[in-house]
Coordinates of C-alpha atoms and ligand atoms in Angstrom, one line a residue:
M294 CA -6.5 19.5 -27.7
Q295 CA -5.4 17.9 -24.3
K296 CA -3.3 14.9 -24.6
V297 CA -4.3 11.6 -23.2
N298 CA -2.0 10.5 -20.3
L299 CA -1.1 6.8 -20.7
L300 CA 0.1 6.5 -17.1
G301 CA -1.8 3.5 -15.7
Y302 CA -2.5 1.8 -19.1
T303 CA -1.9 -2.0 -18.9
V304 CA -0.3 -4.1 -21.5
N305 CA -3.6 -5.0 -22.8
D306 CA -4.8 -1.4 -23.0
L307 CA -1.6 -0.4 -24.9
E308 CA -2.0 -3.4 -27.2
N309 CA -5.5 -2.2 -28.0
L310 CA -4.2 1.3 -28.5
M311 CA -1.5 0.2 -30.9
Q312 CA -4.1 -1.8 -32.8
E313 CA -6.3 1.2 -33.1
L314 CA -3.3 3.1 -34.5
G315 CA -3.0 0.5 -37.2
Q316 CA 0.0 -1.2 -35.6
R317 CA 0.6 -4.9 -34.9
R318 CA -0.8 -5.8 -31.4
F319 CA 2.5 -6.9 -29.9
K320 CA 3.9 -3.3 -30.4
G321 CA 1.7 -2.4 -27.4
R322 CA 4.1 -4.6 -25.3
Q323 CA 7.1 -2.7 -26.5
L324 CA 5.4 0.6 -25.7
F325 CA 4.6 -0.7 -22.2
N326 CA 8.3 -1.7 -21.7
W327 CA 9.5 1.7 -22.8
L328 CA 7.1 3.6 -20.5
Y329 CA 7.4 1.5 -17.3
A330 CA 10.6 -0.5 -17.4
Q331 CA 12.8 2.0 -19.2
R332 CA 10.9 5.1 -18.0
Q333 CA 11.1 6.7 -21.3
P334 CA 8.3 9.2 -21.6
D335 CA 9.5 10.6 -25.0
F336 CA 7.8 8.6 -27.8
S337 CA 10.3 9.9 -30.4
E338 CA 13.0 7.9 -28.7
M339 CA 11.3 4.6 -29.0
S340 CA 13.5 3.1 -31.8
D341 CA 11.5 -0.1 -32.3
I342 CA 8.2 1.7 -32.8
S343 CA 7.4 2.9 -36.3
K344 CA 7.9 6.5 -37.3
S345 CA 4.2 7.0 -38.1
A346 CA 3.0 5.5 -34.7
R347 CA 5.6 7.7 -32.9
S348 CA 4.3 10.7 -34.5
V349 CA 0.7 10.0 -33.6
L350 CA 1.7 9.2 -30.0
T351 CA 3.6 12.4 -29.7
E352 CA 0.7 14.4 -31.1
K353 CA -2.2 12.8 -29.0
Y354 CA -0.7 11.1 -26.0
C355 CA 1.7 11.7 -23.1
F356 CA 3.1 9.8 -20.1
T357 CA 3.2 12.2 -17.2
G358 CA 4.1 10.9 -13.8
L359 CA 3.6 12.3 -10.3
T360 CA 5.8 15.1 -8.9
A361 CA 6.3 15.6 -5.2
E362 CA 5.1 18.9 -3.9
R363 CA 7.0 18.3 -0.7
I364 CA 9.6 15.9 0.5
S365 CA 10.4 15.5 4.3
R366 CA 13.4 13.6 5.3
S367 CA 13.6 12.0 8.8
S368 CA 16.9 11.8 10.8
D369 CA 16.4 8.0 10.5
G370 CA 16.5 8.2 6.7
T371 CA 12.8 7.7 6.2
E372 CA 11.3 10.0 3.5
K373 CA 7.8 11.2 3.0
Y374 CA 6.5 12.4 -0.2
L375 CA 3.4 14.6 -0.6
F376 CA 2.0 14.5 -4.1
R377 CA -0.6 16.9 -5.6
L378 CA -2.7 15.1 -8.1
D379 CA -4.2 16.7 -11.3
D380 CA -7.4 17.7 -9.5
G381 CA -5.5 19.3 -6.6
K382 CA -6.0 16.5 -4.1
L383 CA -3.1 15.4 -1.9
I384 CA -1.7 11.9 -1.2
E385 CA 1.3 10.6 0.6
A386 CA 3.9 7.9 0.1
V387 CA 6.7 6.9 2.6
M388 CA 10.1 5.3 1.8
I389 CA 11.6 3.4 4.8
P390 CA 15.1 2.2 4.4
D391 CA 16.9 -0.3 6.6
E392 CA 20.4 -1.7 6.2
R393 CA 19.5 -4.2 3.4
K394 CA 16.4 -2.9 1.7
R395 CA 13.9 -0.2 1.1
T396 CA 10.2 -0.5 1.8
V397 CA 7.7 1.9 0.2
C398 CA 4.3 2.5 1.6
I399 CA 1.9 3.8 -0.9
S400 CA -1.7 5.2 -1.0
S401 CA -4.6 3.7 -2.7
Q402 CA -7.3 6.4 -2.0
V403 CA -7.5 10.2 -1.4
G404 CA -8.5 10.1 2.3
C405 CA -10.4 7.1 3.6
S406 CA -14.0 6.4 4.3
L407 CA -13.3 4.1 7.3
G408 CA -12.7 6.7 9.9
C409 CA -10.5 4.7 12.3
L410 CA -10.4 6.8 15.5
F411 CA -6.6 6.8 15.8
C412 CA -5.8 7.7 12.1
A413 CA -5.1 11.1 10.6
T414 CA -6.2 9.9 7.2
G415 CA -9.6 8.8 8.7
K416 CA -10.1 12.3 10.0
I417 CA -9.6 13.7 6.5
G418 CA -12.6 11.6 5.3
F419 CA -13.1 10.0 1.8
G420 CA -11.9 12.0 -1.3
R421 CA -11.9 9.5 -4.1
N422 CA -10.3 6.3 -5.3
L423 CA -6.8 6.6 -6.9
T424 CA -6.5 5.6 -10.5
P425 CA -4.2 2.7 -11.4
G426 CA -1.8 5.5 -12.8
E427 CA -1.8 7.4 -9.7
I428 CA -0.9 4.3 -7.8
V429 CA 1.8 3.2 -10.1
G430 CA 3.0 6.9 -10.3
Q431 CA 4.1 6.9 -6.7
L432 CA 6.4 4.0 -7.4
L433 CA 7.7 5.5 -10.7
F434 CA 8.6 8.6 -8.9
L435 CA 10.8 6.6 -6.5
R436 CA 12.5 4.7 -9.4
Q437 CA 13.1 8.0 -10.9
R438 CA 14.7 9.3 -7.7
F439 CA 16.6 6.2 -6.7
G440 CA 17.0 4.0 -9.8
D441 CA 15.9 0.5 -10.4
S442 CA 16.7 -0.7 -7.0
A443 CA 14.7 2.2 -5.4
F444 CA 12.6 -0.3 -3.3
Q445 CA 12.4 -4.0 -2.7
N446 CA 9.1 -4.3 -0.8
I447 CA 5.7 -2.4 -1.4
V448 CA 3.1 -2.1 1.2
F449 CA -0.5 -0.7 0.4
M450 CA -0.5 0.9 3.9
G451 CA -0.6 4.6 3.0
M452 CA -3.8 6.6 2.7
G453 CA -7.0 4.7 2.1
E454 CA -8.3 1.1 2.3
P455 CA -6.9 -0.8 -0.8
L456 CA -9.6 -3.4 -0.8
L457 CA -12.3 -0.7 -1.2
N458 CA -10.5 0.4 -4.5
Y459 CA -10.2 -3.3 -5.5
E460 CA -10.3 -3.0 -9.3
N461 CA -7.8 -0.1 -9.6
V462 CA -5.4 -1.6 -7.1
L463 CA -5.4 -4.9 -9.0
K464 CA -4.8 -3.1 -12.3
A465 CA -1.9 -1.3 -10.8
I466 CA -0.5 -4.5 -9.3
S467 CA -0.6 -6.1 -12.8
I468 CA 1.6 -3.2 -14.0
I469 CA 3.9 -3.5 -11.0
T470 CA 4.4 -7.3 -11.3
S471 CA 4.7 -7.5 -15.1
E472 CA 8.1 -8.7 -16.1
I473 CA 8.2 -6.0 -18.8
G474 CA 6.8 -3.4 -16.4
L475 CA 8.1 -2.7 -12.9
A476 CA 9.0 -6.4 -12.5
V477 CA 8.4 -6.6 -8.8
T478 CA 7.3 -10.1 -7.6
A479 CA 3.9 -10.4 -6.0
R480 CA 5.3 -11.8 -2.8
K481 CA 7.1 -8.6 -2.2
I482 CA 3.8 -6.8 -2.3
T483 CA 1.5 -6.6 0.8
I484 CA -2.0 -5.4 0.8
S485 CA -2.9 -4.1 4.3
T486 CA -6.6 -4.0 5.1
A487 CA -8.8 -2.8 8.1
G488 CA -10.8 -6.0 7.5
V489 CA -13.0 -5.8 4.5
V490 CA -14.0 -9.5 4.8
P491 CA -15.8 -10.1 1.4
K492 CA -12.8 -8.6 -0.5
I493 CA -10.3 -10.7 1.6
L494 CA -12.1 -13.8 0.4
T495 CA -12.3 -12.6 -3.2
L496 CA -8.5 -11.8 -3.1
A497 CA -7.8 -15.2 -1.6
D498 CA -9.6 -16.9 -4.6
S499 CA -7.8 -14.7 -7.2
D500 CA -4.6 -15.6 -8.8
I501 CA -2.8 -12.4 -7.4
K502 CA -0.3 -13.8 -5.1
V503 CA 0.3 -10.8 -2.9
R504 CA 0.7 -11.0 0.8
L505 CA -2.0 -9.9 3.2
A506 CA -1.9 -7.8 6.3
I507 CA -4.8 -7.2 8.6
S508 CA -5.0 -4.3 11.0
L509 CA -6.2 -5.9 14.2
H510 CA -5.2 -3.6 16.9
A511 CA -7.6 -5.2 19.5
A512 CA -8.7 -8.7 20.4
T513 CA -12.3 -8.3 21.3
D514 CA -15.1 -6.9 19.3
D515 CA -15.9 -4.4 21.9
K516 CA -12.4 -2.8 22.0
R517 CA -11.9 -3.1 18.2
G518 CA -15.4 -1.5 17.6
R519 CA -14.2 1.5 19.7
L520 CA -11.2 1.9 17.5
M521 CA -12.3 0.9 14.1
P522 CA -16.0 1.5 12.9
I523 CA -15.6 -1.3 10.3
A524 CA -15.4 -3.8 13.2
R525 CA -19.1 -3.3 13.7
A526 CA -19.8 -4.4 10.1
Y527 CA -17.4 -7.4 10.2
N528 CA -16.9 -8.9 13.6
L529 CA -13.9 -10.7 14.7
E530 CA -15.4 -14.2 14.1
R531 CA -16.0 -13.3 10.4
L532 CA -12.6 -11.6 10.1
M533 CA -10.7 -14.5 11.6
D534 CA -12.5 -17.0 9.4
A535 CA -11.6 -14.9 6.3
A536 CA -7.9 -14.6 7.6
K537 CA -7.7 -18.3 8.0
Y538 CA -9.1 -19.0 4.6
F539 CA -6.7 -16.7 3.0
A540 CA -3.7 -18.1 4.8
L541 CA -4.7 -21.8 4.1
K542 CA -5.5 -21.1 0.5
R543 CA -2.1 -19.4 0.0
K544 CA -0.2 -21.8 2.3
R545 CA 1.5 -18.7 3.7
R546 CA 1.4 -16.8 6.9
I547 CA -0.6 -13.7 7.0
T548 CA 0.3 -10.6 9.2
F549 CA -1.7 -9.1 11.9
E550 CA -0.8 -5.5 12.6
Y551 CA -1.3 -4.7 16.3
I552 CA -0.7 -1.1 17.3
L553 CA -0.2 -0.6 21.0
F554 CA -2.1 2.2 22.7
E555 CA -1.1 2.9 26.2
G556 CA -3.6 1.7 28.7
F557 CA -6.1 0.6 26.1
N558 CA -4.8 -2.7 24.5
D559 CA -1.5 -3.4 26.3
S560 CA -2.4 -5.5 29.3
A561 CA -1.9 -9.1 30.2
Q562 CA -5.6 -9.6 29.6
D563 CA -5.2 -8.3 26.0
I564 CA -2.2 -10.8 25.4
K565 CA -4.4 -13.6 26.6
A566 CA -7.3 -12.5 24.3
L567 CA -5.0 -12.0 21.4
S568 CA -3.4 -15.4 21.6
K569 CA -6.7 -17.1 21.9
L570 CA -8.0 -15.2 18.9
I571 CA -5.2 -16.2 16.5
R572 CA -5.1 -19.8 17.5
G573 CA -4.9 -22.1 14.5
I574 CA -4.2 -19.3 12.0
P575 CA -0.8 -19.4 10.3
C576 CA 0.3 -15.8 11.1
K577 CA 2.8 -13.4 12.3
I578 CA 1.9 -10.5 14.7
N579 CA 3.6 -7.1 14.0
I580 CA 3.5 -5.0 17.1
L581 CA 4.0 -1.3 16.8
A582 CA 3.9 1.6 19.3
Y583 CA 1.3 4.2 18.4
N584 CA 2.6 7.1 16.5
P585 CA 0.8 10.0 18.3
V586 CA -1.2 12.4 16.2
A587 CA -2.1 15.8 17.7
G588 CA -5.7 16.2 18.9
F589 CA -6.2 12.4 19.2
P590 CA -6.9 10.8 22.6
F591 CA -4.4 7.9 22.3
R592 CA -1.0 7.8 23.9
R593 CA 2.1 6.0 22.9
P594 CA 3.4 3.3 25.3
S595 CA 7.0 3.3 26.4
E596 CA 9.6 1.3 24.5
K597 CA 10.0 -1.0 27.5
K598 CA 6.2 -1.7 27.6
V599 CA 6.2 -2.5 23.8
N600 CA 9.1 -5.0 24.2
E601 CA 7.5 -6.5 27.2
F602 CA 4.2 -7.0 25.3
G603 CA 6.1 -8.7 22.5
R604 CA 8.1 -10.9 24.9
L605 CA 5.0 -12.2 26.7
L606 CA 3.1 -12.7 23.6
Y607 CA 5.8 -14.5 21.7
P608 CA 5.3 -18.1 23.2
R609 CA 1.7 -17.9 22.5
A610 CA 1.8 -16.9 18.8
P611 CA 3.5 -18.6 15.8
A612 CA 5.7 -15.4 15.2
V613 CA 6.0 -11.9 16.7
T614 CA 7.8 -8.9 15.5
V615 CA 8.3 -5.7 17.4
R616 CA 8.6 -3.0 14.8
K617 CA 10.5 0.3 15.4
S618 CA 8.6 3.4 14.7
R619 CA 10.2 5.4 11.9
G620 CA 10.0 8.9 10.7
I621 CA 8.3 10.3 13.9
D622 CA 9.9 13.7 13.3
I623 CA 8.4 14.0 9.9
D624 CA 4.8 13.2 10.6
A625 CA 5.1 9.8 9.0
A626 CA 1.9 8.5 10.4
C627 CA -0.5 7.9 7.6
G628 CA -2.3 11.1 6.5
Q629 CA -0.5 13.5 8.9
L630 CA 1.2 15.5 6.2
A631 CA -1.7 15.7 3.8
G632 CA -4.0 16.6 6.7
K633 CA -1.7 19.5 7.6
Y634 CA -1.5 20.7 4.0
Q635 CA -5.2 20.5 3.5
Q636 CA -5.8 22.7 6.5
Ligands
LIG85 S1 -6.1 3.2 9.5 FE1 -6.3 2.7 7.3 S2 -8.5 2.1 7.1 FE2 -8.4 3.2 9.1 S3 -9.0 5.3 8.5 FE3 -6.7 5.1 8.4 S4 -6.3 4.7 6.2 FE4 -8.5 4.2 6.5

């Protein structure tokens, strides 16, 4: 008989399970703590759980995490992990260190249905949603590798559109933020969306206090539509209304991601349109040079051009950050590695 994998079970799920096993409900919390906080997958070692429950758990259940099929390490310290899931599908996570902290970028779907024209994941197409266990499993792998201080920030910016896997992402976040789970505070978690407007509004009204980043990349509907097909479903007026609603509801800035593509969205005209677009929205703009992907028509602008864009935009925006590209030598752009492997 195949054992049931408890990876991805929430506190509530485990409380129900322990009750079904004839145990007191709170024993589910202890089990949850063993599995996620103490990373102890061996039920027989769980000293505060009764012998009879331990024996049933060992017989029928397991807690099996993800293992990396391949790890690539960049000269700048960035690491990329390729995970093969139970059904053979591939996903990626990236760990980006700087002097003080590590940020981990995780996937929420196998592939992606949104087909942005600059993105290697979009080219792969949609495979399926990740389960809560597969989302949390990427982080547990890193905790196993680097210990409790493996990462300080989590961004849902890997493969997939997290707001199109809303229920599973939220379930994973409940495990990640639980004090007896991974104990990461919600404000250290960023959900990055291509602009799924109805779900931005739902998230704003929820009590999940994560941060929000929106991939903007262009300041007119025409240009954005040429980069991101989703822009035709939700135009900039609706997207900006949702962004403002989220920021005001949370009383916190949101982030707009703006990838610079040489000769496409990097002119003085673009700066003017962008500053007009974000007027009145508490926000920060992250500027990043395009990380080129073989076979795609876009080019990477020079570092000088990127810095100049940031310098000229800065007085017209509440906050501007020019981000350094990381891990270029290890195909760190989202979906590059999985795409290569799939081929
Ligand atoms: S950029 Fe994000 S939303 Fe667009 S195709 Fe890639 S993974 Fe999907």
